[in-house]
Short mmCIF file of C-alpha atoms in Angstrom, two decimals:
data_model
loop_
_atom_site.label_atom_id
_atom_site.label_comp_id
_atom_site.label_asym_id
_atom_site.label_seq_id
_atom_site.Cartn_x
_atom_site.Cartn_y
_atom_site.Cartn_z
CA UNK A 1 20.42 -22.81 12.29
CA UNK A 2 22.09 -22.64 8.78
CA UNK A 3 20.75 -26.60 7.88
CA UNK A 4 17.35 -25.75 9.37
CA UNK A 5 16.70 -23.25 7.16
CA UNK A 6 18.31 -25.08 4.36
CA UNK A 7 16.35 -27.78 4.92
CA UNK A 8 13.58 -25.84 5.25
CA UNK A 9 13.73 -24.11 1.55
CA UNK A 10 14.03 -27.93 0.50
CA UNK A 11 10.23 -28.54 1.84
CA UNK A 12 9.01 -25.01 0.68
CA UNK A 13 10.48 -24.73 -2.40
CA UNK A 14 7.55 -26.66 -4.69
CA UNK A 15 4.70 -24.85 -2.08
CA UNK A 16 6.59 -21.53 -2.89
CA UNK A 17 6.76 -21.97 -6.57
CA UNK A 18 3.01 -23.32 -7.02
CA UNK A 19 1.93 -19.92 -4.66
CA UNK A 20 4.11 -17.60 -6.92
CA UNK A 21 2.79 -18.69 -10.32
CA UNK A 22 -0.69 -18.38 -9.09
CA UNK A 23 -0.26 -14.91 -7.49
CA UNK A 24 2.27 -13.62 -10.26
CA UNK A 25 -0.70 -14.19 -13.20
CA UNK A 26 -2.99 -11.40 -11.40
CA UNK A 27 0.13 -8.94 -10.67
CA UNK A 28 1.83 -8.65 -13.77
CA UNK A 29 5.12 -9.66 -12.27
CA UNK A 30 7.33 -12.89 -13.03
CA UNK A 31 7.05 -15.48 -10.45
CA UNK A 32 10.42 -15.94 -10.10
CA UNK A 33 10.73 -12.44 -8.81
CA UNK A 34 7.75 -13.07 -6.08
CA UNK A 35 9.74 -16.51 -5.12
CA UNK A 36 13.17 -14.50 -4.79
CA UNK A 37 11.62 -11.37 -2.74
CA UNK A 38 9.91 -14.09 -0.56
CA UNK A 39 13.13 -16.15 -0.30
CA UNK A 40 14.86 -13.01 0.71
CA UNK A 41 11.96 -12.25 3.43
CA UNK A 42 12.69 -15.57 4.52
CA UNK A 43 16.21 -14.91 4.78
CA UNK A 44 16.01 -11.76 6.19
CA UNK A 45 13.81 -12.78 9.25
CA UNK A 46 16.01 -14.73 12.08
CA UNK A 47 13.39 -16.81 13.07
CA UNK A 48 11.88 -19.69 11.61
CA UNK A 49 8.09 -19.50 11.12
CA UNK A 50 6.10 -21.45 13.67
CA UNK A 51 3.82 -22.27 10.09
CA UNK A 52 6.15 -22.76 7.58
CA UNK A 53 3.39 -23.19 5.07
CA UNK A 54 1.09 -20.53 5.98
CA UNK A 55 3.54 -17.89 6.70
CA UNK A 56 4.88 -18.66 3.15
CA UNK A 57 1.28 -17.99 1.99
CA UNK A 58 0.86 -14.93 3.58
CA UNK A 59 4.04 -13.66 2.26
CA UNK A 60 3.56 -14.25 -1.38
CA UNK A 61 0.61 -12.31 -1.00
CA UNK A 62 2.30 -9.23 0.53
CA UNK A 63 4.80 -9.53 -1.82
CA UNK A 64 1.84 -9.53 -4.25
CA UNK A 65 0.14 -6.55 -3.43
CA UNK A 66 3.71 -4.93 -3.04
CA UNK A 67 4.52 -5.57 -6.24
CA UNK A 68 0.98 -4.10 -7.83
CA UNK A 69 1.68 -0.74 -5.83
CA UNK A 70 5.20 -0.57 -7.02
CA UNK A 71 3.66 -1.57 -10.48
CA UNK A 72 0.89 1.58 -10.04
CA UNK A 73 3.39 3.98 -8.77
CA UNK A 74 6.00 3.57 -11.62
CA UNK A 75 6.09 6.03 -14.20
CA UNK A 76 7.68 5.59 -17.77
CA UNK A 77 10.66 7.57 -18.76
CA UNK A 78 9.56 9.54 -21.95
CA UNK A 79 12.95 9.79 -23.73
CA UNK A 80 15.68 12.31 -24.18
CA UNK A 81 16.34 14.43 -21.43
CA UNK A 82 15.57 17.92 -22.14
CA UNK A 83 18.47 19.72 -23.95
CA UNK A 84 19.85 16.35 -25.60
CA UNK A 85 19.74 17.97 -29.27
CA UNK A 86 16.32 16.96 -29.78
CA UNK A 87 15.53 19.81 -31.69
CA UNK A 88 13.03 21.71 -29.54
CA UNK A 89 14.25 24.23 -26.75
CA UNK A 90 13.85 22.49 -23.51
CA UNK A 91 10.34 23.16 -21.75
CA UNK A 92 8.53 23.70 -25.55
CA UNK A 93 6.96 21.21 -27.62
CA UNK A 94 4.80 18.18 -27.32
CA UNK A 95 6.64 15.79 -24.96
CA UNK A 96 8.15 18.23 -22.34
CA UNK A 97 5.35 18.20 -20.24
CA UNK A 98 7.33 18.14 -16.95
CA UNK A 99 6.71 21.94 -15.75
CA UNK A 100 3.68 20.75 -13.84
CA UNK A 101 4.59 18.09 -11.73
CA UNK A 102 6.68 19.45 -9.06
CA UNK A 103 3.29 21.67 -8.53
CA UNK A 104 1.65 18.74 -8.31
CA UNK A 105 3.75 16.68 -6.59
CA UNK A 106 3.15 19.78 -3.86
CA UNK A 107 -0.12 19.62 -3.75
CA UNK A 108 -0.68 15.93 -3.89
CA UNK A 109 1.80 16.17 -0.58
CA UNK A 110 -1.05 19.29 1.10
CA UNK A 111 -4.02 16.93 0.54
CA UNK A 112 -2.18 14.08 2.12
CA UNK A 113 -1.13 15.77 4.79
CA UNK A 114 -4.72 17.57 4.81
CA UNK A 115 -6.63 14.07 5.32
CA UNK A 116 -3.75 12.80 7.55
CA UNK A 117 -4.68 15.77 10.07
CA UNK A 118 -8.91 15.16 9.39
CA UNK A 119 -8.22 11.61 10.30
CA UNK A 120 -6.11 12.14 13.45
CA UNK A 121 -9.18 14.06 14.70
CA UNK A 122 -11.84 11.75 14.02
CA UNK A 123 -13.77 10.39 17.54
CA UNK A 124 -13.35 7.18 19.07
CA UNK A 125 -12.03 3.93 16.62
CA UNK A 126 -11.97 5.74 13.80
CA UNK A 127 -8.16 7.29 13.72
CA UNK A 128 -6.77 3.52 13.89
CA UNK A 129 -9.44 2.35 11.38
CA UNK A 130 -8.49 4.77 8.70
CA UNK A 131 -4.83 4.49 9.53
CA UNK A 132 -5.02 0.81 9.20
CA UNK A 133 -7.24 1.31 5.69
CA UNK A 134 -5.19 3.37 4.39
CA UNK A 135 -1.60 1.97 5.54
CA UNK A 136 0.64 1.06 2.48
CA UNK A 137 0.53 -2.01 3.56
CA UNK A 138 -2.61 -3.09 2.29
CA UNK A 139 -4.24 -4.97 4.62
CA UNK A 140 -7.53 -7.82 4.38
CA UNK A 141 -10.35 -6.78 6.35
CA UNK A 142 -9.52 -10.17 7.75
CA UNK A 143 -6.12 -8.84 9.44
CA UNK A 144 -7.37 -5.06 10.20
CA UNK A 145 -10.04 -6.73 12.62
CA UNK A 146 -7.34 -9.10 13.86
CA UNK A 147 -4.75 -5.60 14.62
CA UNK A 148 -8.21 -3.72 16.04
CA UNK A 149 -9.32 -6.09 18.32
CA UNK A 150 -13.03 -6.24 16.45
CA UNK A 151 -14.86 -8.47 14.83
CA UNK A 152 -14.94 -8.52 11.07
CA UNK A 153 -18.50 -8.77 10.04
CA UNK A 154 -18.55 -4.83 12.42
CA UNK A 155 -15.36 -3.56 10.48
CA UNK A 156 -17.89 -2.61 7.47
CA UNK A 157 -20.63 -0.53 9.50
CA UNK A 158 -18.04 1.25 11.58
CA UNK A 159 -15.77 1.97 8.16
CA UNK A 160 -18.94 3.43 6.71
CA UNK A 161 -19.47 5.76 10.20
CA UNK A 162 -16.10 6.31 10.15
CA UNK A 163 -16.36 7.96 6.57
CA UNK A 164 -19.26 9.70 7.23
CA UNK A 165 -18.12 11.77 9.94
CA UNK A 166 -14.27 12.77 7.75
CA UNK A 167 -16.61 13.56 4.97
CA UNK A 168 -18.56 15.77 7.31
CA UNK A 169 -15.46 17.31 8.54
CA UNK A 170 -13.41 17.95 4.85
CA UNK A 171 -16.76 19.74 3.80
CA UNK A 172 -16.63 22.23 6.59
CA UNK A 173 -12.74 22.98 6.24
CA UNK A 174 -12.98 22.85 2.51
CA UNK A 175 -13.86 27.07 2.20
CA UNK A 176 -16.62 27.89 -0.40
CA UNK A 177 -15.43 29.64 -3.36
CA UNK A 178 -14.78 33.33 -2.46
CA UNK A 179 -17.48 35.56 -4.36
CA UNK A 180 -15.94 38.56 -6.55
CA UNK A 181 -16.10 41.92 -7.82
CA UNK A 182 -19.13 44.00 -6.17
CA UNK A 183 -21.50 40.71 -5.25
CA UNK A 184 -23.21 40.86 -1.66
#
């Protein structure tokens, strides 16, 4: 098994390389980190791909778009942590900053959960559409048809019903500002 895949990362080496470079220009990642997470994908998996080339493909891809989320989701450290001597008392001056985000950390975490629950309810197809739209994954319309058992060119119409009816629904559940003081 050892020389198969061996000789295997022979014949996919310049395919892997070529696919990296082009995907790696778009993702603001070095290609030799897209051929190394693929290699290790490769490695990782105990089977050998029934399309060597293809699955290779699809996998630079992933890594891709895996690589853009991570890049999205990572946030810069700012510097000294708070009570290194900077000068200002911790929590006061212009680059603390950091008293609001476990408050919004929270409430980022209420919505999600919020939508998770509206989308669990929705009728027919549309639970395992959204799921599959919205899966960290990031899937083509191409493969969500392919997992739902639809055809592609329908995907779009049924999407757009499919939002309709959670908008629908998060406008009822979202209340209406409460009025105050001695308004009827």
């Amino acid at each position: 098994m050892d020389l198969l895949k061996a000789d295997l990362f022979d014949k996919l080496r310049p395919l892997l390389s070529a696919e990296a470079s082009a995907e790696a220009a778009g993702t603001g990642v070095d290609a030799a980190d897209l051929e190394q997470a693929v290699w290790v994908r490769l490695l990782e998996d105990h089977r050998t791909p029934a399309d060597p080339a293809g699955w290779l493909r699809r996998a630079v891809r992933s890594e891709a778009r895996r690589a853009r989320r991570r890049a999205r989701r990572e946030v810069p450290y700012d510097g000294p942590a708070a009570g290194s001597g900077s000068g200002s008392p911790a929590g006061t001056g212009s680059g603390g900053g950091t008293g609001a985000e476990p408050e919004d950390a929270l409430l980022h975490g209420e919505e999600h959960r919020a939508l998770r629950s509206a989308v669990a309810r929705l009728p027919g197809r549309c639970p395992e559409l959204m799921r599959a739209l919205l899966s960290p994954r990031d899937l083509t319309y191409r493969e969500i048809a392919g997992e739902l058992g639809i055809s592609q060119g329908s995907l779009g119409p049924v999407r757009s019903r499919c939002l309709g009816c959670l908008r629908r629904m998060l406008a009822v559940e979202v209340a209406a500002p409460a009025l105050r003081g001695m308004e009827r």
